mmCIF file of C-alpha atoms in Angstrom:
data_model
loop_
_atom_site.group_PDB
_atom_site.id
_atom_site.type_symbol
_atom_site.label_atom_id
_atom_site.label_comp_id
_atom_site.label_asym_id
_atom_site.label_seq_id
_atom_site.Cartn_x
_atom_site.Cartn_y
_atom_site.Cartn_z
ATOM 1 C CA MET A 23 -122.878 35.908 222.575
ATOM 2 C CA LEU A 24 -121.691 32.412 223.493
ATOM 3 C CA ALA A 25 -119.206 33.826 226.020
ATOM 4 C CA ARG A 26 -122.056 35.665 227.725
ATOM 5 C CA PHE A 27 -124.213 32.535 227.792
ATOM 6 C CA PHE A 28 -121.493 30.413 229.419
ATOM 7 C CA ARG A 29 -120.169 33.193 231.674
ATOM 8 C CA SER A 30 -118.967 31.996 235.066
ATOM 9 C CA PRO A 31 -120.469 33.545 238.216
ATOM 10 C CA LYS A 32 -116.906 34.030 239.466
ATOM 11 C CA ARG A 33 -114.861 37.179 238.875
ATOM 12 C CA SER A 34 -112.062 37.060 236.331
ATOM 13 C CA PHE A 35 -108.637 37.792 237.769
ATOM 14 C CA GLU A 36 -108.105 40.649 235.295
ATOM 15 C CA SER A 37 -111.182 42.463 236.635
ATOM 16 C CA LEU A 38 -109.808 42.811 240.190
ATOM 17 C CA SER A 39 -108.692 46.184 241.472
ATOM 18 C CA GLU A 40 -105.363 46.578 243.290
ATOM 19 C CA GLN A 41 -107.198 46.712 246.624
ATOM 20 C CA GLU A 42 -109.073 43.495 245.786
ATOM 21 C CA ILE A 43 -105.813 41.797 244.774
ATOM 22 C CA LEU A 44 -104.295 42.666 248.141
ATOM 23 C CA ALA A 45 -107.435 41.491 249.949
ATOM 24 C CA LEU A 46 -107.367 38.213 248.030
ATOM 25 C CA ALA A 47 -103.678 37.740 248.855
ATOM 26 C CA ILE A 48 -104.352 38.346 252.565
ATOM 27 C CA ALA A 49 -107.187 35.808 252.653
ATOM 28 C CA SER A 50 -105.130 33.279 250.701
ATOM 29 C CA GLU A 51 -102.120 33.536 253.004
ATOM 30 C CA GLU A 52 -104.373 33.085 256.033
ATOM 31 C CA ASP A 53 -106.039 30.009 254.510
ATOM 32 C CA ASP A 54 -102.728 28.432 253.518
ATOM 33 C CA ALA A 55 -101.297 28.945 257.007
ATOM 34 C CA ARG A 56 -104.296 27.116 258.490
ATOM 35 C CA ILE A 57 -103.918 24.304 255.952
ATOM 36 C CA TYR A 58 -100.240 23.837 256.806
ATOM 37 C CA LEU A 59 -101.042 23.717 260.518
ATOM 38 C CA ALA A 60 -103.649 21.042 259.776
ATOM 39 C CA TYR A 61 -100.997 19.069 257.870
ATOM 40 C CA ALA A 62 -98.628 19.450 260.824
ATOM 41 C CA ASP A 63 -101.257 18.049 263.190
ATOM 42 C CA ARG A 64 -101.908 15.163 260.799
ATOM 43 C CA LEU A 65 -98.200 14.224 260.485
ATOM 44 C CA ARG A 66 -96.856 15.036 263.960
ATOM 45 C CA ASN A 67 -96.966 11.492 265.414
ATOM 46 C CA GLU A 68 -95.657 9.576 262.404
ATOM 47 C CA PHE A 69 -93.454 12.186 260.686
ATOM 48 C CA PRO A 70 -92.410 14.789 263.282
ATOM 49 C CA ALA A 71 -89.733 16.300 261.011
ATOM 50 C CA SER A 72 -92.284 16.908 258.266
ATOM 51 C CA ALA A 73 -94.721 18.328 260.785
ATOM 52 C CA LYS A 74 -92.069 20.832 261.882
ATOM 53 C CA VAL A 75 -91.526 21.867 258.257
ATOM 54 C CA PHE A 76 -95.240 22.575 257.853
ATOM 55 C CA GLU A 77 -95.321 24.537 261.101
ATOM 56 C CA ASP A 78 -92.450 26.690 259.817
ATOM 57 C CA MET A 79 -94.231 27.168 256.488
ATOM 58 C CA ALA A 80 -97.392 28.259 258.324
ATOM 59 C CA GLU A 81 -95.369 30.783 260.304
ATOM 60 C CA VAL A 82 -93.904 32.206 257.105
ATOM 61 C CA GLU A 83 -97.383 32.444 255.539
ATOM 62 C CA ASP A 84 -98.520 34.383 258.606
ATOM 63 C CA THR A 85 -95.581 36.761 258.166
ATOM 64 C CA HIS A 86 -96.623 37.271 254.544
ATOM 65 C CA ARG A 87 -100.173 38.014 255.684
ATOM 66 C CA LYS A 88 -98.992 40.662 258.130
ATOM 67 C CA SER A 89 -96.859 42.332 255.442
ATOM 68 C CA LEU A 90 -99.799 42.417 253.072
ATOM 69 C CA ILE A 91 -102.100 43.840 255.745
ATOM 70 C CA GLU A 92 -99.587 46.562 256.516
ATOM 71 C CA ILE A 93 -99.292 47.695 252.908
ATOM 72 C CA HIS A 94 -103.100 47.556 252.551
ATOM 73 C CA ARG A 95 -103.398 49.763 255.636
ATOM 74 C CA GLN A 96 -100.962 52.273 254.160
ATOM 75 C CA ARG A 97 -102.680 52.466 250.769
ATOM 76 C CA PHE A 98 -106.376 51.782 251.400
ATOM 77 C CA GLY A 99 -107.050 52.026 255.126
ATOM 78 C CA GLU A 100 -108.285 49.562 257.700
ATOM 79 C CA ARG A 101 -111.256 47.940 255.930
ATOM 80 C CA ILE A 102 -110.229 44.912 253.877
ATOM 81 C CA PRO A 103 -112.790 43.821 251.227
ATOM 82 C CA LEU A 104 -114.186 40.312 251.545
ATOM 83 C CA ILE A 105 -112.893 38.351 248.572
ATOM 84 C CA ARG A 106 -111.638 34.787 248.642
ATOM 85 C CA ARG A 107 -110.307 32.182 246.222
ATOM 86 C CA GLU A 108 -113.740 30.716 245.560
ATOM 87 C CA HIS A 109 -114.866 34.110 244.230
ATOM 88 C CA VAL A 110 -112.226 34.220 241.460
ATOM 89 C CA GLN A 111 -111.758 32.077 238.370
ATOM 90 C CA GLY A 112 -108.872 29.678 238.056
ATOM 91 C CA PHE A 113 -107.862 28.922 241.637
ATOM 92 C CA TYR A 114 -106.796 25.448 242.713
ATOM 93 C CA GLU A 115 -109.493 24.372 245.168
ATOM 94 C CA ARG A 116 -108.426 23.766 248.762
ATOM 95 C CA LYS A 117 -110.018 20.764 250.432
ATOM 96 C CA PRO A 118 -111.542 21.120 253.948
ATOM 97 C CA ASP A 119 -109.709 19.522 256.851
ATOM 98 C CA TRP A 120 -111.950 16.467 257.075
ATOM 99 C CA LEU A 121 -111.044 15.477 253.494
ATOM 100 C CA ARG A 122 -107.327 15.615 254.350
ATOM 101 C CA ALA A 123 -107.517 13.295 257.338
ATOM 102 C CA SER A 124 -106.598 10.163 255.354
ATOM 103 C CA LEU A 125 -103.995 11.681 253.003
ATOM 104 C CA SER A 126 -100.604 9.998 252.852
ATOM 105 C CA LEU A 127 -97.412 12.026 253.200
ATOM 106 C CA ASP A 128 -96.802 11.708 249.462
ATOM 107 C CA ALA A 129 -100.329 12.956 248.678
ATOM 108 C CA ILE A 130 -99.859 15.872 251.100
ATOM 109 C CA ARG A 131 -96.549 16.724 249.459
ATOM 110 C CA GLN A 132 -98.105 16.733 245.987
ATOM 111 C CA GLU A 133 -100.988 18.935 247.107
ATOM 112 C CA THR A 134 -98.576 21.304 248.833
ATOM 113 C CA GLU A 135 -96.505 21.615 245.661
ATOM 114 C CA ALA A 136 -99.648 22.464 243.712
ATOM 115 C CA MET A 137 -100.660 25.062 246.312
ATOM 116 C CA GLU A 138 -97.274 26.748 246.303
ATOM 117 C CA GLU A 139 -97.003 26.684 242.527
ATOM 118 C CA GLN A 140 -100.387 28.393 242.282
ATOM 119 C CA ALA A 141 -99.427 30.942 244.920
ATOM 120 C CA TYR A 142 -96.290 31.740 242.914
ATOM 121 C CA ARG A 143 -98.350 32.172 239.726
ATOM 122 C CA PHE A 144 -100.831 34.363 241.599
ATOM 123 C CA TYR A 145 -98.160 36.770 242.856
ATOM 124 C CA VAL A 146 -96.488 36.953 239.432
ATOM 125 C CA GLU A 147 -99.798 37.828 237.759
ATOM 126 C CA ALA A 148 -100.766 40.178 240.606
ATOM 127 C CA ALA A 149 -97.510 42.130 240.272
ATOM 128 C CA LYS A 150 -98.248 42.674 236.579
ATOM 129 C CA GLN A 151 -101.566 44.323 237.468
ATOM 130 C CA THR A 152 -100.122 46.605 240.158
ATOM 131 C CA SER A 153 -98.801 50.087 239.442
ATOM 132 C CA ASP A 154 -97.685 51.079 242.966
ATOM 133 C CA ALA A 155 -93.934 50.468 243.280
ATOM 134 C CA SER A 156 -93.895 49.313 246.916
ATOM 135 C CA THR A 157 -96.837 46.951 246.391
ATOM 136 C CA ARG A 158 -95.275 45.526 243.246
ATOM 137 C CA GLU A 159 -91.987 44.956 245.048
ATOM 138 C CA LEU A 160 -93.731 43.120 247.888
ATOM 139 C CA LEU A 161 -95.691 40.907 245.498
ATOM 140 C CA GLY A 162 -92.493 40.049 243.626
ATOM 141 C CA ASP A 163 -90.732 39.128 246.870
ATOM 142 C CA LEU A 164 -93.684 36.940 247.887
ATOM 143 C CA ALA A 165 -93.574 35.164 244.519
ATOM 144 C CA LEU A 166 -89.933 34.223 245.160
ATOM 145 C CA ALA A 167 -90.780 33.103 248.698
ATOM 146 C CA GLU A 168 -93.590 30.860 247.463
ATOM 147 C CA GLN A 169 -91.266 29.360 244.868
ATOM 148 C CA GLY A 170 -88.897 28.507 247.708
ATOM 149 C CA HIS A 171 -91.737 26.837 249.583
ATOM 150 C CA GLU A 172 -92.389 24.609 246.589
ATOM 151 C CA ASP A 173 -88.784 23.401 246.768
ATOM 152 C CA ILE A 174 -89.194 22.662 250.483
ATOM 153 C CA ALA A 175 -92.392 20.721 249.847
ATOM 154 C CA ARG A 176 -90.677 18.681 247.134
ATOM 155 C CA MET A 177 -87.851 17.810 249.532
ATOM 156 C CA LEU A 178 -90.298 16.246 251.980
ATOM 157 C CA GLY A 179 -90.871 13.305 249.682
ATOM 158 C CA ASP A 180 -87.140 12.827 249.123
ATOM 159 C CA LYS A 181 -86.543 12.618 252.856
ATOM 160 C CA HIS A 182 -89.480 10.527 254.052
ATOM 161 C CA THR A 183 -90.727 8.430 251.137
ATOM 162 C CA PRO A 184 -87.653 7.498 249.077
ATOM 163 C CA GLU A 185 -89.398 4.479 247.512
ATOM 164 C CA ASP A 186 -91.882 6.846 245.813
ATOM 165 C CA ILE A 187 -89.304 9.308 244.491
ATOM 166 C CA LYS A 188 -89.438 10.096 240.796
ATOM 167 C CA ARG A 189 -87.457 12.511 238.827
ATOM 168 C CA ASP A 190 -88.860 15.996 239.219
ATOM 169 C CA GLU A 191 -89.411 16.407 235.501
ATOM 170 C CA ASP A 192 -91.425 13.182 235.251
ATOM 171 C CA GLU A 193 -93.518 14.124 238.264
ATOM 172 C CA ALA A 194 -94.246 17.597 236.922
ATOM 173 C CA ALA A 195 -95.171 16.180 233.513
ATOM 174 C CA HIS A 196 -97.486 13.601 235.081
ATOM 175 C CA ARG A 197 -99.173 16.198 237.280
ATOM 176 C CA GLN A 198 -99.679 18.497 234.307
ATOM 177 C CA PHE A 199 -101.123 15.612 232.280
ATOM 178 C CA VAL A 200 -103.610 14.852 235.046
ATOM 179 C CA LEU A 201 -104.610 18.502 235.454
ATOM 180 C CA THR A 202 -104.956 19.233 231.741
ATOM 181 C CA TYR A 203 -106.394 16.005 230.384
ATOM 182 C CA VAL A 204 -107.380 13.433 233.010
ATOM 183 C CA GLN A 205 -109.427 15.618 235.374
ATOM 184 C CA PRO A 206 -111.528 17.382 232.713
ATOM 185 C CA GLY A 207 -111.744 14.190 230.642
ATOM 186 C CA LEU A 208 -112.950 12.195 233.639
ATOM 187 C CA ALA A 209 -115.526 14.855 234.509
ATOM 188 C CA GLY A 210 -116.756 14.742 230.922
ATOM 189 C CA LEU A 211 -116.862 10.943 230.785
ATOM 190 C CA MET A 212 -118.859 10.808 234.020
ATOM 191 C CA ASP A 213 -121.309 13.457 232.838
ATOM 192 C CA GLY A 214 -121.710 11.947 229.374
ATOM 193 C CA SER A 215 -122.067 8.372 230.590
ATOM 194 C CA VAL A 216 -124.447 9.039 233.462
ATOM 195 C CA SER A 217 -126.502 12.069 232.453
ATOM 196 C CA THR A 218 -127.529 10.587 229.088
ATOM 197 C CA LEU A 219 -128.723 7.289 230.534
ATOM 198 C CA ALA A 220 -132.170 8.582 231.484
ATOM 199 C CA PRO A 221 -133.118 10.261 228.161
ATOM 200 C CA ILE A 222 -131.747 7.422 226.010
ATOM 201 C CA PHE A 223 -133.408 4.565 227.868
ATOM 202 C CA ALA A 224 -136.598 6.562 228.440
ATOM 203 C CA ALA A 225 -136.824 7.141 224.693
ATOM 204 C CA ALA A 226 -136.026 3.489 224.017
ATOM 205 C CA PHE A 227 -138.780 2.063 226.223
ATOM 206 C CA ALA A 228 -141.285 4.774 225.330
ATOM 207 C CA THR A 229 -140.966 4.343 221.551
ATOM 208 C CA GLN A 230 -139.281 0.950 221.106
ATOM 209 C CA ASP A 231 -137.967 2.524 217.909
ATOM 210 C CA THR A 232 -134.201 2.050 217.652
ATOM 211 C CA TRP A 233 -133.640 4.818 215.089
ATOM 212 C CA GLN A 234 -135.553 7.427 217.110
ATOM 213 C CA THR A 235 -133.714 6.313 220.225
ATOM 214 C CA PHE A 236 -130.376 6.693 218.436
ATOM 215 C CA LEU A 237 -131.289 10.244 217.380
ATOM 216 C CA VAL A 238 -132.194 11.133 220.981
ATOM 217 C CA GLY A 239 -128.910 9.666 222.215
ATOM 218 C CA LEU A 240 -126.894 11.414 219.515
ATOM 219 C CA SER A 241 -128.437 14.817 220.242
ATOM 220 C CA ALA A 242 -128.081 14.381 224.030
ATOM 221 C CA SER A 243 -124.426 13.312 223.724
ATOM 222 C CA VAL A 244 -123.364 16.043 221.298
ATOM 223 C CA GLY A 245 -125.293 18.719 223.203
ATOM 224 C CA ALA A 246 -123.776 17.670 226.532
ATOM 225 C CA GLY A 247 -120.302 17.576 224.961
ATOM 226 C CA ILE A 248 -120.585 21.113 223.605
ATOM 227 C CA SER A 249 -121.952 22.449 226.892
ATOM 228 C CA MET A 250 -119.334 20.731 229.085
ATOM 229 C CA GLY A 251 -116.496 21.701 226.746
ATOM 230 C CA PHE A 252 -117.413 25.392 226.725
ATOM 231 C CA THR A 253 -117.977 25.407 230.487
ATOM 232 C CA GLU A 254 -114.584 23.826 231.226
ATOM 233 C CA ALA A 255 -112.765 26.204 228.889
ATOM 234 C CA ALA A 256 -114.584 29.316 230.113
ATOM 235 C CA HIS A 257 -114.346 28.930 233.884
ATOM 236 C CA ASP A 258 -110.523 28.761 234.215
ATOM 237 C CA ASP A 259 -107.851 30.217 231.940
ATOM 238 C CA GLY A 260 -105.142 28.142 233.630
ATOM 239 C CA LYS A 261 -102.863 31.068 234.508
ATOM 240 C CA ILE A 262 -103.172 30.763 238.279
ATOM 241 C CA SER A 263 -104.331 27.176 238.686
ATOM 242 C CA GLY A 264 -101.589 25.842 236.382
ATOM 243 C CA ARG A 265 -104.106 23.442 234.814
ATOM 244 C CA GLY A 266 -102.909 24.189 231.315
ATOM 245 C CA SER A 267 -104.548 25.461 228.152
ATOM 246 C CA PRO A 268 -108.321 26.050 228.470
ATOM 247 C CA VAL A 269 -108.683 24.912 224.848
ATOM 248 C CA LYS A 270 -107.019 21.560 225.569
ATOM 249 C CA ARG A 271 -109.057 21.072 228.741
ATOM 250 C CA GLY A 272 -112.268 22.067 226.977
ATOM 251 C CA LEU A 273 -111.588 19.640 224.125
ATOM 252 C CA ALA A 274 -110.742 16.817 226.536
ATOM 253 C CA CYS A 275 -113.889 17.422 228.553
ATOM 254 C CA GLY A 276 -116.174 17.919 225.543
ATOM 255 C CA ILE A 277 -114.892 14.921 223.577
ATOM 256 C CA MET A 278 -115.076 12.552 226.555
ATOM 257 C CA THR A 279 -118.587 13.787 227.402
ATOM 258 C CA THR A 280 -119.730 13.059 223.852
ATOM 259 C CA LEU A 281 -118.047 9.643 223.796
ATOM 260 C CA GLY A 282 -119.568 8.768 227.174
ATOM 261 C CA GLY A 283 -123.069 9.305 225.790
ATOM 262 C CA LEU A 284 -122.424 7.789 222.361
ATOM 263 C CA GLY A 285 -121.193 4.569 223.951
ATOM 264 C CA HIS A 286 -124.725 3.473 224.786
ATOM 265 C CA ALA A 287 -126.432 5.393 221.944
ATOM 266 C CA LEU A 288 -124.604 3.669 219.062
ATOM 267 C CA PRO A 289 -126.067 0.197 219.805
ATOM 268 C CA TYR A 290 -129.452 1.575 218.766
ATOM 269 C CA LEU A 291 -128.231 1.540 215.173
ATOM 270 C CA ILE A 292 -129.063 -2.158 215.486
ATOM 271 C CA PRO A 293 -132.614 -2.548 214.111
ATOM 272 C CA HIS A 294 -133.735 -5.211 216.630
ATOM 273 C CA PHE A 295 -134.910 -3.430 219.801
ATOM 274 C CA TRP A 296 -133.965 -5.979 222.463
ATOM 275 C CA THR A 297 -130.615 -6.776 220.868
ATOM 276 C CA ALA A 298 -129.792 -3.063 220.817
ATOM 277 C CA THR A 299 -131.013 -2.516 224.381
ATOM 278 C CA ILE A 300 -129.100 -5.469 225.851
ATOM 279 C CA THR A 301 -125.939 -4.364 224.003
ATOM 280 C CA ALA A 302 -126.384 -0.812 225.324
ATOM 281 C CA GLY A 303 -126.832 -2.152 228.863
ATOM 282 C CA VAL A 304 -123.610 -4.176 228.630
ATOM 283 C CA ILE A 305 -121.740 -1.107 227.373
ATOM 284 C CA VAL A 306 -123.120 0.964 230.271
ATOM 285 C CA PHE A 307 -121.765 -1.637 232.697
ATOM 286 C CA PHE A 308 -118.254 -1.359 231.249
ATOM 287 C CA GLU A 309 -118.454 2.451 231.072
ATOM 288 C CA LEU A 310 -119.239 2.769 234.768
ATOM 289 C CA TRP A 311 -116.473 0.402 235.806
ATOM 290 C CA ALA A 312 -114.014 2.220 233.530
ATOM 291 C CA ILE A 313 -114.859 5.480 235.312
ATOM 292 C CA ALA A 314 -114.243 3.822 238.688
ATOM 293 C CA PHE A 315 -110.886 2.516 237.432
ATOM 294 C CA ILE A 316 -109.778 5.960 236.205
ATOM 295 C CA GLN A 317 -110.778 7.554 239.521
ATOM 296 C CA ASN A 318 -108.735 4.963 241.379
ATOM 297 C CA ARG A 319 -105.752 5.132 239.014
ATOM 298 C CA TYR A 320 -105.351 8.893 238.663
ATOM 299 C CA MET A 321 -107.394 10.572 241.408
ATOM 300 C CA GLU A 322 -106.374 8.263 244.301
ATOM 301 C CA THR A 323 -109.995 7.407 245.077
ATOM 302 C CA PRO A 324 -110.291 3.965 246.743
ATOM 303 C CA PHE A 325 -111.568 1.608 244.040
ATOM 304 C CA LEU A 326 -114.484 0.153 246.009
ATOM 305 C CA ARG A 327 -115.721 3.601 247.025
ATOM 306 C CA ALA A 328 -115.387 4.895 243.456
ATOM 307 C CA ALA A 329 -117.186 1.826 242.099
ATOM 308 C CA PHE A 330 -119.987 2.146 244.645
ATOM 309 C CA GLN A 331 -120.538 5.833 243.913
ATOM 310 C CA VAL A 332 -120.415 5.531 240.126
ATOM 311 C CA VAL A 333 -122.302 2.253 239.748
ATOM 312 C CA LEU A 334 -124.974 3.235 242.255
ATOM 313 C CA GLY A 335 -125.478 6.663 240.676
ATOM 314 C CA GLY A 336 -125.537 5.231 237.164
ATOM 315 C CA SER A 337 -127.972 2.489 238.184
ATOM 316 C CA LEU A 338 -130.351 5.025 239.713
ATOM 317 C CA VAL A 339 -130.293 7.186 236.570
ATOM 318 C CA LEU A 340 -130.743 4.113 234.353
ATOM 319 C CA GLY A 341 -133.650 2.910 236.479
ATOM 320 C CA ALA A 342 -135.269 6.344 236.324
ATOM 321 C CA GLY A 343 -135.026 6.360 232.537
ATOM 322 C CA ILE A 344 -136.597 2.896 232.215
ATOM 323 C CA LEU A 345 -139.424 3.783 234.622
ATOM 324 C CA ILE A 346 -140.158 7.050 232.805
ATOM 325 C CA GLY A 347 -140.079 5.300 229.437
ATOM 326 C CA ASN A 348 -142.546 2.673 230.628
ATOM 327 C CA GLY A 349 -144.795 5.264 232.308
#
């Protein structure tokens, strides 16, 4: 019952037919080739050797696409179904070109590693769901090729940014930590801190009853935590995206959502209304700046931009709650 309520609009990977798997692989190879060409254009002036590597990788992706189209033609004919990554659960999201314009070489390398790792996982899982021998062989070969691409992408950092080199194991562990805990936890903290501002402060100014306000804040925080936790766990099983256990991600997201709301609900255990409200306001200030710090530290968002977005959004929600409560 709960699974049906929180069902994602995206298709699960297990529900795809063999024809749809091939169609998805074709679209993915085409998209990745275009992304690598965009990286090559971005790096050509400053890092021509890296740009050449990405051009070669794009050419290989195009070769993969042609091989996949040929086997689709042999098995299913000329018409390729329209299915893309955004239609299927668990895929690592590709950013549009305009969001890559300011990426450093190290950031491009890390994103490329994530792309190739996911492509490898996709082909491994796809081969398991394929019964045709020739198709299964091709998917297995492509998995090995994508694994080789990941090694090439990792070498880019060793060649061009030696001051940022870390041991591969440490880098992989850090990336997995960010994917499994930091990203869902940050999403939960932002949702819990910001979305509960309006109901809590509206209840506070409407009733000026600290206990009733605390109950509203407690219910809003716990309810948001349960909803966000189930949503995070249900929409991606981690097999293809490599984001780790859905249970761990769901717990991280749900717990941080609840804590984000409770931070400014707990002060209303103080019986004096204005003391509780001022304390809650101070806590909100620190919550919003903590979110901006985490975005800057782990998500490479410029601190001033992160602070402006979070503080402005939180201030608008807070102001709306106060106005509604005084209405």
